[in-house]
Amino acid sequence: MSDVSFVRTEMLPPKDPPASEVGALGWAKANLFSGVFNSILTVVSVVFIAYVVFGLVGWALVPSWSMTSLAECRALLADLGRSTHNGGACWGVIAERWNQLLFGFYPRELQWRPVLDFILLFVALGPILFADKVPAKLIYFSAVFPFIMPWLLWGGTVWLPVSVALGFVFGYFTFKALAEQVSELVGLIGGVVVAVVWWLFLASLFTSVLASVLPLALEPVQSRDFGGLMLSITIGVVAIGLSLPLGILLALGRQSDLMIVKTLCVGFIEFIRGVPLITLLFVASTLLNIFMPPGTNFDIIMRVFIMVTLFASAYMAEVIRGGLAALPKGQYEGADSLGLNYWQAQRLIIMPQALKISIPGIVSTFIGVFKDTTLVSVIGLFDPLNLTNAIRADANWNGVVWELYGFIALLFFICCFSMSRYSMYLEKKLQTGHR
C-alpha cells in the first residue's frame, strides 16, 4: 500500500479571535446579553435610561438664562409649545442668584477674600495630599494657612491670628524644653498650660498694643453675613481638619490601659454617637451661652465649629479604632522588640498602617460631615438649602424648586465626588500587597 500520511513542515499563521468575543462587542455579549433574562433586562434598562436622559435633557435645554422672573419663563415655555408647569427649566434664577448661593450675604465688594481663601486652601492642601508632587517647603505655608483663613474671612486686625499662632509657638518650645529636661508628659502639660495662659491673659493685650502701633486690618464681616456654599465649605474644612487628630487621640484613649483616660474617651464617644447632630447644633445655638460668663459674646459659627468637630471626631475615633483592631499583634510586638516607646511605635509603625486600612471609612466620614453642614439651617444660618427658601420668598421666583436644588446638588456632588476619587487614588498609591 502507498503511504498517504502527511506531516506539516510549517505552522499556520494565527487567526484573529472572533469579533464577537473581543472588544466592546465581546464585553457586551458576556455582560449584557449572556442569556435571555439578561438580554431582556438590558433592553428594558436601556429604554428606561434613554427615556429619563432625553426627558432631562429636554427639560434642561431651555434658553431661559436671561429671564428675570418665573412669569417670563412660563411665557417663554408657552411660546415654545411646552407645558408652563415643569415643561422646562427656568435657569434665570441661577443666573440672577448664583452669587447668593455661593456666598450668602457676604458683601459683594469683599467676595474676593473667600475666593482667595479657597485658592490658598488648595495650595495649603498640596503638600498634605500630594506630598510627592509639590515642593516640600510648601508645608510651612500649610502650617500658616489655618491662621490666614479666618483672618481673610472675618477680617479685623492681622495681629489677632498672629497672637493665636504665638500661643502654639510658645507651647511648642515649652514642650521641647521640658521634654528634654524632665519627660515628654511633663513637657506636654507645660506646653498646654503656657499656651492657654498666653491666650487667656496676654494675647488680647499683645493684639491691642500692636494694633494701635501698626494698624494692619481688613474690613470686618459679621458671621450672620456668611452663607451659601462658602459657609458649608468653611464648616466642613474646619471640622474635617480638626476631627482627624481628635479622632486619633480618642481612638488611642479608648484602647488605653489607664482607666480614667479610657472611661472618659468611651463616655464621650458613646454620648456623641448617641445624640443627633441637629440636637448638638441646638445646644450650640441656645444653651451654650448659659455656661459662659455673663456678657460673653460667643460667635455662632465658632459654636457650630466646636459641635460639628466633636460630632465628627467621635465617629472618626471608631473608624480609626477599627483600623487599629485590624492590625495583627505581631506589629505591636515588633515595635516593642525595636525598643520604641509608646508614641514612637504609634507614629512610626502602628498608626500609619491603621490609617491606611481606615482610608475608606475616614473619607466616608469626611463626606458625611460635609453634607451634614446643611443642618446649620435649623439654627438660622443660611447654608445653600436655607437660601433657597429666601430666594423663593421673592415674588419673582416663588414656585421655582428643581433648578435651585439641582444646582446645589451639583455643587455638593462635585465636592463629594472629588473626595471619593482622592480616596481611591490614595488607596491605590498606598497599596503594598498583591491582589
PDB file of N, CA, C and O in Angstrom, residues 224 282-300 303 307:
ATOM      1  N   ARG A 224     -23.175  86.535  60.639  1.00  0.00           N
ATOM      2  CA  ARG A 224     -24.518  86.401  60.092  1.00  0.00           C
ATOM      3  C   ARG A 224     -24.557  86.687  58.595  1.00  0.00           C
ATOM      4  O   ARG A 224     -25.547  86.382  57.931  1.00  0.00           O
ATOM      5  N   PHE A 282     -28.576  72.636  68.185  1.00  0.00           N
ATOM      6  CA  PHE A 282     -29.492  73.405  69.012  1.00  0.00           C
ATOM      7  C   PHE A 282     -28.819  73.791  70.336  1.00  0.00           C
ATOM      8  O   PHE A 282     -28.995  74.907  70.837  1.00  0.00           O
ATOM      9  N   VAL A 283     -28.062  72.859  70.890  1.00  0.00           N
ATOM     10  CA  VAL A 283     -27.316  73.171  72.119  1.00  0.00           C
ATOM     11  C   VAL A 283     -26.332  74.297  71.863  1.00  0.00           C
ATOM     12  O   VAL A 283     -26.196  75.238  72.664  1.00  0.00           O
ATOM     13  N   ALA A 284     -25.613  74.230  70.729  1.00  0.00           N
ATOM     14  CA  ALA A 284     -24.651  75.276  70.396  1.00  0.00           C
ATOM     15  C   ALA A 284     -25.330  76.622  70.216  1.00  0.00           C
ATOM     16  O   ALA A 284     -24.771  77.666  70.569  1.00  0.00           O
ATOM     17  N   SER A 285     -26.545  76.612  69.671  1.00  0.00           N
ATOM     18  CA  SER A 285     -27.226  77.868  69.366  1.00  0.00           C
ATOM     19  C   SER A 285     -27.884  78.507  70.578  1.00  0.00           C
ATOM     20  O   SER A 285     -27.835  79.726  70.753  1.00  0.00           O
ATOM     21  N   THR A 286     -28.485  77.678  71.446  1.00  0.00           N
ATOM     22  CA  THR A 286     -29.322  78.234  72.510  1.00  0.00           C
ATOM     23  C   THR A 286     -28.776  78.029  73.922  1.00  0.00           C
ATOM     24  O   THR A 286     -28.954  78.886  74.777  1.00  0.00           O
ATOM     25  N   LEU A 287     -28.138  76.885  74.163  1.00  0.00           N
ATOM     26  CA  LEU A 287     -27.788  76.546  75.535  1.00  0.00           C
ATOM     27  C   LEU A 287     -26.339  76.839  75.894  1.00  0.00           C
ATOM     28  O   LEU A 287     -26.013  76.949  77.077  1.00  0.00           O
ATOM     29  N   LEU A 288     -25.459  76.950  74.897  1.00  0.00           N
ATOM     30  CA  LEU A 288     -24.033  77.072  75.211  1.00  0.00           C
ATOM     31  C   LEU A 288     -23.724  78.364  75.945  1.00  0.00           C
ATOM     32  O   LEU A 288     -22.848  78.396  76.811  1.00  0.00           O
ATOM     33  N   ASN A 289     -24.444  79.424  75.617  1.00  0.00           N
ATOM     34  CA  ASN A 289     -24.184  80.703  76.290  1.00  0.00           C
ATOM     35  C   ASN A 289     -24.526  80.665  77.778  1.00  0.00           C
ATOM     36  O   ASN A 289     -24.021  81.481  78.558  1.00  0.00           O
ATOM     37  N   ILE A 290     -25.388  79.720  78.179  1.00  0.00           N
ATOM     38  CA  ILE A 290     -25.755  79.623  79.592  1.00  0.00           C
ATOM     39  C   ILE A 290     -24.535  79.272  80.442  1.00  0.00           C
ATOM     40  O   ILE A 290     -24.405  79.698  81.591  1.00  0.00           O
ATOM     41  N   PHE A 291     -23.611  78.483  79.857  1.00  0.00           N
ATOM     42  CA  PHE A 291     -22.436  78.025  80.596  1.00  0.00           C
ATOM     43  C   PHE A 291     -21.270  79.005  80.486  1.00  0.00           C
ATOM     44  O   PHE A 291     -20.205  78.745  81.031  1.00  0.00           O
ATOM     45  N   MET A 292     -21.460  80.105  79.787  1.00  0.00           N
ATOM     46  CA  MET A 292     -20.415  81.097  79.625  1.00  0.00           C
ATOM     47  C   MET A 292     -20.590  82.226  80.649  1.00  0.00           C
ATOM     48  O   MET A 292     -21.698  82.460  81.142  1.00  0.00           O
ATOM     49  N   PRO A 293     -19.504  82.945  80.990  1.00  0.00           N
ATOM     50  CA  PRO A 293     -19.637  84.089  81.901  1.00  0.00           C
ATOM     51  C   PRO A 293     -20.591  85.129  81.328  1.00  0.00           C
ATOM     52  O   PRO A 293     -20.710  85.267  80.101  1.00  0.00           O
ATOM     53  N   PRO A 294     -21.280  85.876  82.182  1.00  0.00           N
ATOM     54  CA  PRO A 294     -22.212  86.899  81.694  1.00  0.00           C
ATOM     55  C   PRO A 294     -21.502  87.902  80.784  1.00  0.00           C
ATOM     56  O   PRO A 294     -20.388  88.346  81.065  1.00  0.00           O
ATOM     57  N   GLY A 295     -22.182  88.270  79.707  1.00  0.00           N
ATOM     58  CA  GLY A 295     -21.611  89.227  78.772  1.00  0.00           C
ATOM     59  C   GLY A 295     -20.715  88.626  77.710  1.00  0.00           C
ATOM     60  O   GLY A 295     -20.202  89.344  76.852  1.00  0.00           O
ATOM     61  N   THR A 296     -20.525  87.308  77.754  1.00  0.00           N
ATOM     62  CA  THR A 296     -19.667  86.655  76.763  1.00  0.00           C
ATOM     63  C   THR A 296     -20.378  86.606  75.419  1.00  0.00           C
ATOM     64  O   THR A 296     -21.533  86.184  75.335  1.00  0.00           O
ATOM     65  N   ASN A 297     -19.697  87.053  74.386  1.00  0.00           N
ATOM     66  CA  ASN A 297     -20.241  87.018  73.029  1.00  0.00           C
ATOM     67  C   ASN A 297     -19.518  85.930  72.250  1.00  0.00           C
ATOM     68  O   ASN A 297     -18.415  86.137  71.736  1.00  0.00           O
ATOM     69  N   PHE A 298     -20.113  84.761  72.207  1.00  0.00           N
ATOM     70  CA  PHE A 298     -19.500  83.596  71.582  1.00  0.00           C
ATOM     71  C   PHE A 298     -20.057  83.475  70.168  1.00  0.00           C
ATOM     72  O   PHE A 298     -21.251  83.229  69.976  1.00  0.00           O
ATOM     73  N   ASP A 299     -19.212  83.660  69.184  1.00  0.00           N
ATOM     74  CA  ASP A 299     -19.639  83.675  67.789  1.00  0.00           C
ATOM     75  C   ASP A 299     -20.410  82.408  67.436  1.00  0.00           C
ATOM     76  O   ASP A 299     -20.012  81.298  67.799  1.00  0.00           O
ATOM     77  N   ILE A 300     -21.526  82.571  66.707  1.00  0.00           N
ATOM     78  CA  ILE A 300     -22.388  81.449  66.382  1.00  0.00           C
ATOM     79  C   ILE A 300     -21.674  80.425  65.491  1.00  0.00           C
ATOM     80  O   ILE A 300     -21.815  79.212  65.667  1.00  0.00           O
ATOM     81  N   ARG A 303     -19.344  78.345  67.511  1.00  0.00           N
ATOM     82  CA  ARG A 303     -20.068  77.306  68.244  1.00  0.00           C
ATOM     83  C   ARG A 303     -20.382  76.113  67.344  1.00  0.00           C
ATOM     84  O   ARG A 303     -20.291  74.955  67.759  1.00  0.00           O
ATOM     85  N   MET A 307     -19.179  72.079  67.807  1.00  0.00           N
ATOM     86  CA  MET A 307     -20.105  70.954  67.869  1.00  0.00           C
ATOM     87  C   MET A 307     -19.918  69.988  66.705  1.00  0.00           C
ATOM     88  O   MET A 307     -19.921  68.764  66.891  1.00  0.00           O
TER      89      MET A 307
END
